PDB file of C-alpha atoms in Angstrom:
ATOM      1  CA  UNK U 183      65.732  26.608 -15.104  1.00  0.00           C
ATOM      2  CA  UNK U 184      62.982  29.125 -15.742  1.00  0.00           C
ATOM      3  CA  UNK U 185      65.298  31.175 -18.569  1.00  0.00           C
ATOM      4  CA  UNK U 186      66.013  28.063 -19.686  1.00  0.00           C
ATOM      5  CA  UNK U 187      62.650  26.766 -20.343  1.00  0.00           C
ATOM      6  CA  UNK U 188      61.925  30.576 -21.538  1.00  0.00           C
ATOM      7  CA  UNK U 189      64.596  30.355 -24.166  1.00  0.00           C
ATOM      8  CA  UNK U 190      63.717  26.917 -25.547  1.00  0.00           C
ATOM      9  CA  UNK U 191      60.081  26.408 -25.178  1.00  0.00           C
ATOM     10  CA  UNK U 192      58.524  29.762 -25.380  1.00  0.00           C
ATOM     11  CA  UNK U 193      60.615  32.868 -26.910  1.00  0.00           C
ATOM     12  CA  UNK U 194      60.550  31.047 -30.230  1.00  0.00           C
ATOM     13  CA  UNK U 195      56.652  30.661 -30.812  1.00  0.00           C
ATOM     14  CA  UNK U 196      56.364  34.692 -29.874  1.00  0.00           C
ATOM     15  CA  UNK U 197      59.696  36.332 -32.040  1.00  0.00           C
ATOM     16  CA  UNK U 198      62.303  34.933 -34.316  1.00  0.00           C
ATOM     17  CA  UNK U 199      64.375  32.120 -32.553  1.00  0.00           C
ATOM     18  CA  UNK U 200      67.458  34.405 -32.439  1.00  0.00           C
ATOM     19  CA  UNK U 201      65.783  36.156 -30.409  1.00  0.00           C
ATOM     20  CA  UNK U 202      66.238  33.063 -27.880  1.00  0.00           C
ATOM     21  CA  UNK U 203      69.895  33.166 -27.481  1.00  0.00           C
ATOM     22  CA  UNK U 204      70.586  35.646 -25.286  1.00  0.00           C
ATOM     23  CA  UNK U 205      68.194  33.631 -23.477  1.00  0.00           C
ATOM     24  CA  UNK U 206      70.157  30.586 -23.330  1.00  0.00           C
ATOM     25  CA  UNK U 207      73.213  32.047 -22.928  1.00  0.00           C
ATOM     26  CA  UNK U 208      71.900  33.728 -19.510  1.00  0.00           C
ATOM     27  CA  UNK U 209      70.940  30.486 -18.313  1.00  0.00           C
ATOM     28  CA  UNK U 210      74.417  28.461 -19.485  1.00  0.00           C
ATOM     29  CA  UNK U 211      76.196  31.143 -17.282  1.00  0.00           C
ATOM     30  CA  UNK U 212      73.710  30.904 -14.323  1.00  0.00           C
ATOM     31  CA  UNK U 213      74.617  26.965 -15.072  1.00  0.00           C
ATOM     32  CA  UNK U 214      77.830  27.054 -15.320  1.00  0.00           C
ATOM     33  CA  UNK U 215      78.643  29.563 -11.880  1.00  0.00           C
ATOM     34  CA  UNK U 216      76.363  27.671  -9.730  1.00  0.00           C
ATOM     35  CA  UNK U 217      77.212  23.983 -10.722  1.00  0.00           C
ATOM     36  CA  UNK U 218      74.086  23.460 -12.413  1.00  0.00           C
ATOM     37  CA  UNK U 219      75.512  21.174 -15.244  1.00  0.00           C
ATOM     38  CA  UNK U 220      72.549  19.395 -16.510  1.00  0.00           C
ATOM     39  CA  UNK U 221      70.650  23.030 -16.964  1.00  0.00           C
ATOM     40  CA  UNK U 222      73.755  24.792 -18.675  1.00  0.00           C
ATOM     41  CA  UNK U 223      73.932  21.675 -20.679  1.00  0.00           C
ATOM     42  CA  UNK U 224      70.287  22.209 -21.792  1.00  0.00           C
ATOM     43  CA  UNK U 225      70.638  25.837 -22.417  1.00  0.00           C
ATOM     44  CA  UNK U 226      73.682  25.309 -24.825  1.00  0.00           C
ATOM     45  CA  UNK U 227      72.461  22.247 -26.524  1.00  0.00           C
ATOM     46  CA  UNK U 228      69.122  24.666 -27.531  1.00  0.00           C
ATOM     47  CA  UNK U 229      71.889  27.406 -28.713  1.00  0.00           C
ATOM     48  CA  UNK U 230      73.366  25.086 -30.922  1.00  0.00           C
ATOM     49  CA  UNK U 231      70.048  23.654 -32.355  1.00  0.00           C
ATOM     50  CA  UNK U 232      68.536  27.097 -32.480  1.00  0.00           C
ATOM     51  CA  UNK U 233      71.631  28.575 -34.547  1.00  0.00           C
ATOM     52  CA  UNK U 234      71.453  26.038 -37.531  1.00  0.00           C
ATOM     53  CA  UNK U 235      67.219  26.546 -37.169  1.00  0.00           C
ATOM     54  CA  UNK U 236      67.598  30.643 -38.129  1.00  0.00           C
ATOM     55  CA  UNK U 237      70.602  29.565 -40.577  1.00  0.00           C
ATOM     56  CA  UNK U 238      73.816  30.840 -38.492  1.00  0.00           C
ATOM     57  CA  UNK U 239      76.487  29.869 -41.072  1.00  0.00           C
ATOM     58  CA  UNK U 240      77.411  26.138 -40.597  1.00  0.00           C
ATOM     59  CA  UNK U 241      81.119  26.643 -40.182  1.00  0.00           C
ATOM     60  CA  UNK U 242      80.674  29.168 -36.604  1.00  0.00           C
ATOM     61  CA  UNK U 243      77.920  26.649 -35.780  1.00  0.00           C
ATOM     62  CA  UNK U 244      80.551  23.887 -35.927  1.00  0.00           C
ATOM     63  CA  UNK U 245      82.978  25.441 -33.995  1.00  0.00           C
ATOM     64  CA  UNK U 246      80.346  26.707 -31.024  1.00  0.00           C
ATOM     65  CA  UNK U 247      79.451  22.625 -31.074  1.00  0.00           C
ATOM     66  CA  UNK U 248      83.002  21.650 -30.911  1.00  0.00           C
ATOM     67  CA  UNK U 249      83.656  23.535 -28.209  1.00  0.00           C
ATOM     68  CA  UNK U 250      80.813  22.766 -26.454  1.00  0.00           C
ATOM     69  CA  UNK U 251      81.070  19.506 -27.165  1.00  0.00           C
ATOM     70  CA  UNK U 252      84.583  19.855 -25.074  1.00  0.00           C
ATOM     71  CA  UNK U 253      82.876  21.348 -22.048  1.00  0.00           C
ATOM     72  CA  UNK U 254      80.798  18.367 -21.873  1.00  0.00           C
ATOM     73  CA  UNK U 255      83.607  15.430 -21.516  1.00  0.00           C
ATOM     74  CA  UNK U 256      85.262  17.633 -19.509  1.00  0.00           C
ATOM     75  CA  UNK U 257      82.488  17.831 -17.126  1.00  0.00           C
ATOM     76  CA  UNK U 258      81.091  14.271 -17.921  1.00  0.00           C
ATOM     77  CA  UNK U 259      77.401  15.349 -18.695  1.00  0.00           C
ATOM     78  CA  UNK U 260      76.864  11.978 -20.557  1.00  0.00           C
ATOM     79  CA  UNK U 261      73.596  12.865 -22.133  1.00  0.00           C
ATOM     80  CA  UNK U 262      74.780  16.337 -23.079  1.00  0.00           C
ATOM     81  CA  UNK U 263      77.550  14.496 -24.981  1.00  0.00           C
ATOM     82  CA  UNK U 264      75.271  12.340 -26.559  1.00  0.00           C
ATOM     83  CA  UNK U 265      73.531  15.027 -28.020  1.00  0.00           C
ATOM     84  CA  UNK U 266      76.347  17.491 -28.894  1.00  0.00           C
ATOM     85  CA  UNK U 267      78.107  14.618 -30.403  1.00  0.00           C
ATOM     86  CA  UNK U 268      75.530  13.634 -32.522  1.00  0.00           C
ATOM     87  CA  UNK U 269      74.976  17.656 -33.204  1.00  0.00           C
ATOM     88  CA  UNK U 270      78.827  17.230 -34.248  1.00  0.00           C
ATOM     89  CA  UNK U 271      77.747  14.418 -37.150  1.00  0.00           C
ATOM     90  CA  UNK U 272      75.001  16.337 -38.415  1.00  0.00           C
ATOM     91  CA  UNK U 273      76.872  19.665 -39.234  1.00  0.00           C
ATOM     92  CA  UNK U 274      79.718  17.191 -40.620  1.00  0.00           C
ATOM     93  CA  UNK U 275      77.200  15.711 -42.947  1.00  0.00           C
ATOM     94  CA  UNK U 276      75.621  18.888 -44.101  1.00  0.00           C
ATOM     95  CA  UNK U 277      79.032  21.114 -44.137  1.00  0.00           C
ATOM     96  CA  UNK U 278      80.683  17.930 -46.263  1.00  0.00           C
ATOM     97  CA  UNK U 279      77.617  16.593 -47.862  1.00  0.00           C
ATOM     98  CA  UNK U 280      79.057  13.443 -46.740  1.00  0.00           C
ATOM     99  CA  UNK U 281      77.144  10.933 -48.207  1.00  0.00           C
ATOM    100  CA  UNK U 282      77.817   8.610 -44.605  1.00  0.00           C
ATOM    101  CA  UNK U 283      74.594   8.509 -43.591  1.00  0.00           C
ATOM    102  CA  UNK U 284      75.111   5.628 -42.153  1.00  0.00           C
ATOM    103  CA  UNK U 285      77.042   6.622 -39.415  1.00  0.00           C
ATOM    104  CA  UNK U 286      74.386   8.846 -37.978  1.00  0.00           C
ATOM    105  CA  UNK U 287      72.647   5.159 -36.794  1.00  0.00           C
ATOM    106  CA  UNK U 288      75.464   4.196 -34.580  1.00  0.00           C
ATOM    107  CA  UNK U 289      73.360   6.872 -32.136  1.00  0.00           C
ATOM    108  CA  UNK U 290      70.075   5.208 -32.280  1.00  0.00           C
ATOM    109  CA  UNK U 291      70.724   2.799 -29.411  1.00  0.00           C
ATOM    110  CA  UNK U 292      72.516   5.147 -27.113  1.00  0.00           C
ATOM    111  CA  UNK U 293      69.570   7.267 -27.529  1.00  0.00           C
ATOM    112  CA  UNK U 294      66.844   4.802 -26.887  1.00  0.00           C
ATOM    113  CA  UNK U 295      68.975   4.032 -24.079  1.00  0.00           C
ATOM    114  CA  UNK U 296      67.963   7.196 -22.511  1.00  0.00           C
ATOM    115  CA  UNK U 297      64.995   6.057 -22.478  1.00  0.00           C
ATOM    116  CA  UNK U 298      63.289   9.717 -23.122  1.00  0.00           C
ATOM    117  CA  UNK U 299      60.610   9.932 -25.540  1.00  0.00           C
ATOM    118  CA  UNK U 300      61.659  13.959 -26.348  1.00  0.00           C
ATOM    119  CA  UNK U 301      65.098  13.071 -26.821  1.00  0.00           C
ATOM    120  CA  UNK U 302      64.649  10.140 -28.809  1.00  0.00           C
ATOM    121  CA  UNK U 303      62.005  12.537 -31.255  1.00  0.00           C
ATOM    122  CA  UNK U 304      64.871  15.065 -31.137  1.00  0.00           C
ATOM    123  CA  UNK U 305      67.293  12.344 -32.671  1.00  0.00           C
ATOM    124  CA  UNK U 306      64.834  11.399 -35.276  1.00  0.00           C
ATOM    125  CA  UNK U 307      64.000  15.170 -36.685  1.00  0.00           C
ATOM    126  CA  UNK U 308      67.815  15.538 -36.704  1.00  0.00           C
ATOM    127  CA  UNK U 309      68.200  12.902 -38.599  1.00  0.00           C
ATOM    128  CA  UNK U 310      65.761  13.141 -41.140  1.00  0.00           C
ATOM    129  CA  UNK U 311      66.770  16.901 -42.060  1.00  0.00           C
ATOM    130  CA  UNK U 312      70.164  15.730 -44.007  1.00  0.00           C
ATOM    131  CA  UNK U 313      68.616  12.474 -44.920  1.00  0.00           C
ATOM    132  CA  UNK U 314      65.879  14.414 -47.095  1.00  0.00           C
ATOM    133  CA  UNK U 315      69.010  17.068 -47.957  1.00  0.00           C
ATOM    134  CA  UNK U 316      70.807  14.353 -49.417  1.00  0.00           C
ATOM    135  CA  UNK U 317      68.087  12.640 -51.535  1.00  0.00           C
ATOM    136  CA  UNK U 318      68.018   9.824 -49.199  1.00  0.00           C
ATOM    137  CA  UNK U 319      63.836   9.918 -49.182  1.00  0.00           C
ATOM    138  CA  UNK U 320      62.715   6.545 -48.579  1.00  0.00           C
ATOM    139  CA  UNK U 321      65.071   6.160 -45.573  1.00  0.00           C
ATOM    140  CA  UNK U 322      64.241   9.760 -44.586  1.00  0.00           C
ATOM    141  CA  UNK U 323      60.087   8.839 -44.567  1.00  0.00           C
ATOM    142  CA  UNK U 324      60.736   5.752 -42.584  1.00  0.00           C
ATOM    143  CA  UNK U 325      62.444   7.405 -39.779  1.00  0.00           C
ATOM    144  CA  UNK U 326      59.971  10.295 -40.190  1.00  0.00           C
ATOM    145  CA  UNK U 327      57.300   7.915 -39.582  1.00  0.00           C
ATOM    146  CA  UNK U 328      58.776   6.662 -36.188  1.00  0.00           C
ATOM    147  CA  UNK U 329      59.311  10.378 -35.191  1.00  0.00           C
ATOM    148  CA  UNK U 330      55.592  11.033 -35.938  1.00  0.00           C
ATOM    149  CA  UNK U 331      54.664   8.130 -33.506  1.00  0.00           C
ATOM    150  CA  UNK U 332      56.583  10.477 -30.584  1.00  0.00           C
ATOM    151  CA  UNK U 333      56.261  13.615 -31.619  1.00  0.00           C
ATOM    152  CA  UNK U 334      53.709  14.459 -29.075  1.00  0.00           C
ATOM    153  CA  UNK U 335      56.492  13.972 -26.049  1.00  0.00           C
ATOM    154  CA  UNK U 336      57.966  17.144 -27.895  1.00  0.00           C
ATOM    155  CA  UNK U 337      54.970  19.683 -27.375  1.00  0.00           C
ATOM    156  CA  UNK U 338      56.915  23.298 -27.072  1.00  0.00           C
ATOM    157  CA  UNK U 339      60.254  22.178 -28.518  1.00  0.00           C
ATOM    158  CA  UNK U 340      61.721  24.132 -31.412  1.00  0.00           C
ATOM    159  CA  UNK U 341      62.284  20.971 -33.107  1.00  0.00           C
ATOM    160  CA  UNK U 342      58.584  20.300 -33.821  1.00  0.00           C
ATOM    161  CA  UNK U 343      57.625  22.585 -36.311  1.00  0.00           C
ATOM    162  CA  UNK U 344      60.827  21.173 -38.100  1.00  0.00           C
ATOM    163  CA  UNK U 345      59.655  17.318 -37.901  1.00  0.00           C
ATOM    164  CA  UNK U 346      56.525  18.747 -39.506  1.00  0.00           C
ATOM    165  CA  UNK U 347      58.141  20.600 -42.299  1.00  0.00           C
ATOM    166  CA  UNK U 348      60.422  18.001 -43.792  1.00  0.00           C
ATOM    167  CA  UNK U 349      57.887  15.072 -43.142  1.00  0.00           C
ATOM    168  CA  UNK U 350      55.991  17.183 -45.632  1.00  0.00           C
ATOM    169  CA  UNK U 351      58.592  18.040 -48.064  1.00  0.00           C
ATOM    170  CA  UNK U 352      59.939  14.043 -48.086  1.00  0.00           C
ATOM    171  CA  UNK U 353      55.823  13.109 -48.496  1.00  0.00           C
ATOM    172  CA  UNK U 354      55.560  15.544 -51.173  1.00  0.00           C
ATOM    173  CA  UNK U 355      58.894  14.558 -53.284  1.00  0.00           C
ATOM    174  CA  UNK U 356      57.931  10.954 -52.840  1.00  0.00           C
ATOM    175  CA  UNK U 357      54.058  11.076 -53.422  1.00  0.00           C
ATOM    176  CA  UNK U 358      54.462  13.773 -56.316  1.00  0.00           C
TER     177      UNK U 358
END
């Protein structure tokens, strides 16, 4: 748990968030080998995130998700699904520029259904970072606004800085 926390929560706010995944990838093994699923779920699901945050190329990013994204069903980590699989729609939409957006809300519910403030602000900054991609800006400030309101339950994450720097860039393209 310690690495864990390490990898997400503090190596990224003292050296580059690559840095991070050797990290992580300790703490998936030490996971994995001692039957520790929800902590080797949290280790992997900060790889992922942390690869597309230092720009690892979309298409390896996908298929480390997919995979992933395996490991989970197979060992029925329901919220670790949750999250990969909505990881899964968000490289789809920026690999494709799909322009489904739509389908990215059939995860709202199952998120608030987890009824965990961090998670729920995770959802919201990944969902806002293609929505402001694909010029959808008034839909992107909405759900940037109800990220905002959370935010806070996030302190540490590597996702933060993130909700802060596209709320800014929608503000600015709308307000310009």
């Amino acid at each position: 748990a310690i690495i864990e926390n390490f990898g997400a929560q503090i190596q990224h706010w003292q050296k580059a968030s690559s840095k991070a995944i050797p990290y992580l990838k300790t703490a998936f093994d030490i996971g994995e080998e001692s039957g520790d699923m929800l902590y080797a779920s949290y280790a992997f699901i900060n790889i992922i995130g942390i690869s597309i945050s230092y720009g690892r190329q979309l298409d390896s990013v996908f298929k480390l998700t997919n995979q992933f994204l395996s490991f989970v069903k197979n060992k029925k980590v329901v919220f670790a699904e949750l999250i990969t699989s909505y990881y899964f729609i968000f490289l789809k939409l920026l690999m494709s520029k799909n322009q489904d957006i739509e389908s990215s809300d059939k995860y709202l519910d199952s998120f608030k259904d987890l009824n965990d403030s961090n998670l729920l602000s995770f959802y919201y900054v990944l969902t806002i970072m293609p929505l402001y991609m694909l010029g959808f800006n008034e839909k992107a400030l909405s759900i940037a606004r109800k990220s905002e309101e959370i935010i806070e339950y996030s302190t540490g994450m590597f996702y933060v800085p993130e909700h802060y720097f596209y709320y800014s860039l929608i503000i600015s393209v709308l307000y310009n």
